[in-house]
mmCIF file of C-alpha atoms in Angstrom:
data_model
loop_
_atom_site.group_PDB
_atom_site.id
_atom_site.type_symbol
_atom_site.label_atom_id
_atom_site.label_comp_id
_atom_site.label_asym_id
_atom_site.label_seq_id
_atom_site.Cartn_x
_atom_site.Cartn_y
_atom_site.Cartn_z
ATOM 1 C CA MET A 1 7.244 39.443 39.972
ATOM 2 C CA ILE A 2 6.018 40.868 36.661
ATOM 3 C CA PRO A 3 2.688 42.732 37.115
ATOM 4 C CA VAL A 4 0.894 41.092 34.181
ATOM 5 C CA PRO A 5 -2.283 42.997 33.198
ATOM 6 C CA THR A 6 -5.525 41.179 32.453
ATOM 7 C CA GLY A 7 -5.675 39.815 28.921
ATOM 8 C CA VAL A 8 -1.918 39.492 28.464
ATOM 9 C CA ARG A 9 -0.779 36.171 27.067
ATOM 10 C CA VAL A 10 2.467 34.343 27.754
ATOM 11 C CA TRP A 11 4.294 32.844 24.763
ATOM 12 C CA LEU A 12 7.030 30.223 25.196
ATOM 13 C CA ALA A 13 9.674 29.882 22.488
ATOM 14 C CA THR A 14 10.296 26.139 22.546
ATOM 15 C CA GLY A 15 13.772 24.773 22.008
ATOM 16 C CA TYR A 16 16.926 26.551 23.094
ATOM 17 C CA THR A 17 17.855 30.223 22.794
ATOM 18 C CA ASP A 18 21.260 31.865 23.002
ATOM 19 C CA MET A 19 21.100 33.593 26.381
ATOM 20 C CA ARG A 20 23.648 36.203 25.278
ATOM 21 C CA LYS A 21 20.902 37.890 23.280
ATOM 22 C CA GLY A 22 19.440 41.156 24.505
ATOM 23 C CA PHE A 23 16.006 42.665 23.971
ATOM 24 C CA ALA A 24 16.612 43.675 20.336
ATOM 25 C CA SER A 25 17.804 40.215 19.275
ATOM 26 C CA LEU A 26 15.042 38.415 21.162
ATOM 27 C CA ALA A 27 12.437 40.791 19.715
ATOM 28 C CA LEU A 28 13.747 39.969 16.242
ATOM 29 C CA GLN A 29 13.380 36.270 17.038
ATOM 30 C CA VAL A 30 9.792 36.890 18.126
ATOM 31 C CA GLN A 31 9.082 38.517 14.751
ATOM 32 C CA GLU A 32 10.934 36.112 12.457
ATOM 33 C CA ILE A 33 10.426 32.758 14.217
ATOM 34 C CA LEU A 34 7.352 33.121 16.401
ATOM 35 C CA HIS A 35 5.630 35.478 13.938
ATOM 36 C CA ARG A 36 4.386 37.718 16.721
ATOM 37 C CA ASP A 37 4.670 41.402 17.503
ATOM 38 C CA PRO A 38 7.199 41.907 20.345
ATOM 39 C CA LEU A 39 5.606 45.287 21.129
ATOM 40 C CA SER A 40 2.104 43.824 21.507
ATOM 41 C CA GLY A 41 2.223 43.870 25.302
ATOM 42 C CA HIS A 42 2.361 40.078 25.594
ATOM 43 C CA LEU A 43 5.163 38.227 27.412
ATOM 44 C CA PHE A 44 7.670 36.181 25.404
ATOM 45 C CA CYS A 45 9.786 33.641 27.290
ATOM 46 C CA PHE A 46 13.047 31.972 26.250
ATOM 47 C CA ARG A 47 15.125 29.215 27.834
ATOM 48 C CA GLY A 48 18.856 28.567 27.511
ATOM 49 C CA ARG A 49 20.403 25.250 26.538
ATOM 50 C CA ARG A 50 21.343 24.220 30.082
ATOM 51 C CA GLY A 51 17.812 24.927 31.308
ATOM 52 C CA ASN A 52 18.757 26.975 34.348
ATOM 53 C CA LEU A 53 18.404 30.408 32.737
ATOM 54 C CA LEU A 54 15.160 32.009 31.618
ATOM 55 C CA LYS A 55 14.647 35.335 29.847
ATOM 56 C CA VAL A 56 11.394 37.241 29.328
ATOM 57 C CA ILE A 57 10.808 40.282 27.143
ATOM 58 C CA TRP A 58 7.800 42.543 27.526
ATOM 59 C CA HIS A 59 6.747 45.942 26.239
ATOM 60 C CA ASP A 60 4.657 47.564 28.959
ATOM 61 C CA GLY A 61 3.398 50.387 26.752
ATOM 62 C CA GLN A 62 6.067 52.772 27.959
ATOM 63 C CA GLY A 63 9.247 50.936 27.074
ATOM 64 C CA ALA A 64 11.005 47.648 26.464
ATOM 65 C CA CYS A 65 11.568 45.368 29.483
ATOM 66 C CA LEU A 66 13.989 42.452 29.720
ATOM 67 C CA PHE A 67 13.776 40.094 32.703
ATOM 68 C CA SER A 68 16.116 37.207 33.453
ATOM 69 C CA LYS A 69 16.138 34.516 36.138
ATOM 70 C CA ARG A 70 18.815 31.938 36.898
ATOM 71 C CA LEU A 71 17.952 28.867 38.945
ATOM 72 C CA GLU A 72 20.455 27.844 41.591
ATOM 73 C CA ARG A 73 19.155 24.289 41.429
ATOM 74 C CA GLY A 74 17.225 22.240 38.906
ATOM 75 C CA ARG A 75 16.131 23.129 35.400
ATOM 76 C CA VAL A 76 13.168 24.920 33.866
ATOM 77 C CA LEU A 77 10.845 22.350 32.291
ATOM 78 C CA TRP A 78 10.032 23.426 28.759
ATOM 79 C CA PRO A 79 7.286 22.147 26.433
ATOM 80 C CA SER A 80 7.941 20.899 22.922
ATOM 81 C CA SER A 81 5.896 21.957 19.926
ATOM 82 C CA ALA A 82 6.157 21.389 16.200
ATOM 83 C CA ASP A 83 5.312 25.046 15.666
ATOM 84 C CA GLY A 84 8.127 26.212 17.918
ATOM 85 C CA VAL A 85 5.830 28.276 20.132
ATOM 86 C CA VAL A 86 3.355 27.526 22.913
ATOM 87 C CA ALA A 87 0.858 29.973 24.356
ATOM 88 C CA ILE A 88 -0.036 29.844 28.042
ATOM 89 C CA SER A 89 -2.981 31.784 29.364
ATOM 90 C CA PRO A 90 -2.476 33.571 32.716
ATOM 91 C CA ALA A 91 -5.754 31.992 33.798
ATOM 92 C CA GLN A 92 -4.455 28.423 33.491
ATOM 93 C CA GLN A 93 -3.013 28.325 36.983
ATOM 94 C CA GLU A 94 -6.165 29.906 38.397
ATOM 95 C CA ARG A 95 -8.224 27.207 36.691
ATOM 96 C CA SER A 96 -5.964 24.352 37.752
ATOM 97 C CA ALA A 97 -5.997 25.158 41.477
ATOM 98 C CA PRO A 98 -9.817 24.890 41.934
ATOM 99 C CA LEU A 99 -9.897 21.686 39.883
ATOM 100 C CA LEU A 100 -7.183 20.207 42.042
ATOM 101 C CA ALA A 101 -8.999 21.220 45.240
ATOM 102 C CA ALA A 102 -12.217 19.679 43.949
ATOM 103 C CA LEU A 103 -10.378 16.457 43.081
ATOM 104 C CA GLU A 104 -8.919 16.214 46.582
ATOM 105 C CA ALA A 105 -12.323 16.785 48.192
ATOM 106 C CA TRP A 106 -13.923 14.145 45.951
ATOM 107 C CA LEU A 107 -11.190 11.599 46.712
ATOM 108 C CA ARG A 108 -11.516 12.130 50.473
ATOM 109 C CA GLU A 109 -15.288 11.782 50.274
ATOM 110 C CA GLN A 110 -15.064 8.585 48.256
ATOM 111 C CA ARG A 111 -12.406 7.174 50.584
ATOM 112 C CA SER A 112 -14.629 7.748 53.623
ATOM 113 C CA ARG A 113 -17.232 5.461 52.052
ATOM 114 C CA LEU A 114 -14.794 2.609 51.379
ATOM 115 C CA SER A 115 -13.589 -0.115 53.666
ATOM 116 C CA SER A 116 -9.891 -0.712 54.112
ATOM 117 C CA ALA A 117 -10.282 -3.982 52.242
ATOM 118 C CA ALA A 118 -11.522 -2.297 49.059
ATOM 119 C CA SER A 119 -9.073 -2.700 46.167
ATOM 120 C CA VAL A 120 -9.260 0.988 45.231
ATOM 121 C CA ALA A 121 -8.621 2.183 48.796
ATOM 122 C CA LYS A 122 -4.884 1.540 48.660
ATOM 123 C CA PRO A 123 -4.134 3.753 45.604
ATOM 124 C CA ILE A 124 -6.372 6.530 46.983
ATOM 125 C CA ASP A 125 -4.537 6.417 50.323
ATOM 126 C CA TYR A 126 -1.208 6.475 48.501
ATOM 127 C CA LEU A 127 -2.143 9.681 46.643
ATOM 128 C CA LEU A 128 -3.732 11.455 49.614
ATOM 129 C CA ARG A 129 -0.693 10.819 51.827
ATOM 130 C CA ARG A 130 1.440 12.530 49.197
ATOM 131 C CA TRP A 131 -1.038 15.215 48.175
ATOM 132 C CA ASP A 132 1.218 18.170 48.994
ATOM 133 C CA ARG A 133 3.932 16.794 46.736
ATOM 134 C CA PHE A 134 1.451 15.914 44.005
ATOM 135 C CA ALA A 135 -0.032 19.434 43.981
ATOM 136 C CA ARG A 136 3.313 21.230 44.061
ATOM 137 C CA PHE A 137 3.269 21.742 40.273
ATOM 138 C CA ILE A 138 0.685 24.487 40.831
ATOM 139 C CA ASP A 139 3.318 26.723 42.430
ATOM 140 C CA ASP A 140 6.509 25.474 40.782
ATOM 141 C CA GLY A 141 6.639 25.522 36.996
ATOM 142 C CA ARG A 142 9.729 23.291 36.954
ATOM 143 C CA ILE A 143 7.649 20.319 38.084
ATOM 144 C CA CYS A 144 5.906 18.228 35.446
ATOM 145 C CA LEU A 145 2.316 17.173 36.083
ATOM 146 C CA SER A 146 3.090 13.552 35.189
ATOM 147 C CA ASN A 147 6.127 11.310 35.644
ATOM 148 C CA ASN A 148 6.009 10.037 32.057
ATOM 149 C CA ALA A 149 9.550 11.261 31.331
ATOM 150 C CA ALA A 150 10.935 9.315 34.301
ATOM 151 C CA GLU A 151 8.960 6.222 33.317
ATOM 152 C CA ARG A 152 10.358 6.388 29.771
ATOM 153 C CA ALA A 153 13.898 6.755 31.127
ATOM 154 C CA LEU A 154 13.454 3.582 33.209
ATOM 155 C CA ARG A 155 11.877 1.557 30.412
ATOM 156 C CA GLY A 156 15.211 0.316 29.105
ATOM 157 C CA PHE A 157 16.160 -1.056 32.513
ATOM 158 C CA ALA A 158 12.733 -2.603 32.945
ATOM 159 C CA LEU A 159 12.962 -4.408 29.601
ATOM 160 C CA GLY A 160 16.416 -5.739 30.420
ATOM 161 C CA ARG A 161 15.805 -6.463 34.100
ATOM 162 C CA ARG A 162 17.008 -10.062 33.810
ATOM 163 C CA SER A 163 20.319 -8.924 32.361
ATOM 164 C CA TRP A 164 20.775 -6.322 35.090
ATOM 165 C CA LEU A 165 20.365 -9.028 37.737
ATOM 166 C CA PHE A 166 23.637 -10.615 36.614
ATOM 167 C CA ALA A 167 26.327 -7.936 36.441
ATOM 168 C CA GLY A 168 29.016 -10.466 37.369
ATOM 169 C CA SER A 169 29.915 -8.784 40.633
ATOM 170 C CA GLU A 170 29.025 -5.841 42.839
ATOM 171 C CA ARG A 171 31.854 -3.911 41.221
ATOM 172 C CA GLY A 172 30.446 -4.683 37.778
ATOM 173 C CA ALA A 173 27.011 -3.445 38.855
ATOM 174 C CA ASP A 174 28.555 -0.200 40.117
ATOM 175 C CA ARG A 175 30.258 0.365 36.778
ATOM 176 C CA ALA A 176 27.061 -0.421 34.896
ATOM 177 C CA ALA A 177 25.285 2.224 36.998
ATOM 178 C CA VAL A 178 28.045 4.739 36.216
ATOM 179 C CA MET A 179 27.733 4.084 32.482
ATOM 180 C CA ALA A 180 23.943 4.413 32.646
ATOM 181 C CA THR A 181 24.359 7.733 34.461
ATOM 182 C CA LEU A 182 26.755 9.030 31.800
ATOM 183 C CA ILE A 183 24.431 7.989 28.980
ATOM 184 C CA MET A 184 21.329 9.540 30.548
ATOM 185 C CA THR A 185 23.210 12.759 31.374
ATOM 186 C CA ALA A 186 24.213 13.073 27.730
ATOM 187 C CA LYS A 187 20.643 12.505 26.593
ATOM 188 C CA LEU A 188 19.317 15.126 29.016
ATOM 189 C CA ASN A 189 21.700 17.626 27.417
ATOM 190 C CA ASP A 190 20.638 16.659 23.868
ATOM 191 C CA VAL A 191 24.020 15.089 23.148
ATOM 192 C CA ASP A 192 24.488 11.815 21.264
ATOM 193 C CA PRO A 193 25.865 9.501 24.009
ATOM 194 C CA GLN A 194 27.854 7.328 21.590
ATOM 195 C CA ALA A 195 29.500 10.276 19.822
ATOM 196 C CA TRP A 196 30.253 11.999 23.142
ATOM 197 C CA LEU A 197 31.743 8.927 24.846
ATOM 198 C CA ALA A 198 33.808 7.985 21.781
ATOM 199 C CA ASP A 199 35.276 11.485 21.547
ATOM 200 C CA VAL A 200 35.898 11.818 25.299
ATOM 201 C CA LEU A 201 37.564 8.394 25.617
ATOM 202 C CA ALA A 202 39.805 9.204 22.642
ATOM 203 C CA ARG A 203 40.932 12.562 24.076
ATOM 204 C CA ILE A 204 40.822 12.238 27.849
ATOM 205 C CA ALA A 205 44.335 10.742 28.244
ATOM 206 C CA GLU A 206 45.989 13.829 26.712
ATOM 207 C CA HIS A 207 43.422 16.372 27.883
ATOM 208 C CA PRO A 208 44.688 18.907 30.473
ATOM 209 C CA ALA A 209 43.469 18.006 33.957
ATOM 210 C CA HIS A 210 42.478 21.584 34.740
ATOM 211 C CA ARG A 211 40.163 21.589 31.706
ATOM 212 C CA LEU A 212 38.283 18.356 32.315
ATOM 213 C CA SER A 213 35.067 20.381 32.567
ATOM 214 C CA ASP A 214 35.342 20.920 28.786
ATOM 215 C CA LEU A 215 34.444 17.261 28.344
ATOM 216 C CA LEU A 216 31.207 17.407 30.318
ATOM 217 C CA PRO A 217 28.121 16.895 28.104
ATOM 218 C CA TRP A 218 26.775 20.445 28.510
ATOM 219 C CA ASN A 219 30.190 21.908 27.582
ATOM 220 C CA TRP A 220 31.206 19.294 25.033
ATOM 221 C CA SER A 221 28.419 20.195 22.589
ATOM 222 C CA VAL A 222 29.639 23.804 22.512
ATOM 223 C CA HIS A 223 33.245 22.637 22.077
ATOM 224 C CA ALA A 224 32.229 20.293 19.274
ATOM 225 C CA ARG A 225 30.602 23.136 17.347
ATOM 226 C CA SER A 226 33.588 25.436 17.811
ATOM 227 C CA VAL A 227 35.946 22.719 16.529
ATOM 228 C CA ALA A 228 33.757 21.840 13.571
ATOM 229 C CA SER A 229 33.465 25.386 12.285
ATOM 230 C CA PRO A 230 37.119 25.893 11.120
ATOM 231 C CA GLN A 231 37.112 22.504 9.427
ATOM 232 C CA ALA A 232 33.939 23.325 7.584
ATOM 233 C CA ALA A 233 35.482 26.616 6.451
#
């Protein structure tokens, strides 16, 4: 754990950063892109493309520090900003926890005054039974406060629910689910699903079996750039 002094701010560089960069390169990015002083004593955080690697640079007054953390599971949730940088105060978590505790106490008090037949009792009971999971975002920064992203991902299926009821057969429904999984995986890796699938289907028959991982969405984007560069030259 980084012993962050009082008054230190945490700056998040939104978007993706090349995780091969060391302190000097990241400090230069802080100066040129974030327009901040990397030696100011504040923390500057960067996330890699795949989302499982995080780097933090910090000057503690005595020297330059570079911290890195790789997640074994899941991805680091990262905010988006038109300015390319987001500031997070160290006090935000301290402020959120009391507010959350007060909300729980208020909900339990209100629920004790309601009968089981009250229309609002059911949603309150639903939340209170899952309170530990709801409040987990306080301790785990990978968890989003809302499920808006998941709701947006399901919107397409919700709009076409009548079509999805008639896949022709159970086998057809399985294949439709596979295609939906491939498309959403590409989107999660910021890859154009149509371009990726068209390229993979055109090359997979002659692609070496021991290099099939090259065609995965998170590797394909890197491969696409490396192939495009000589042609552009």
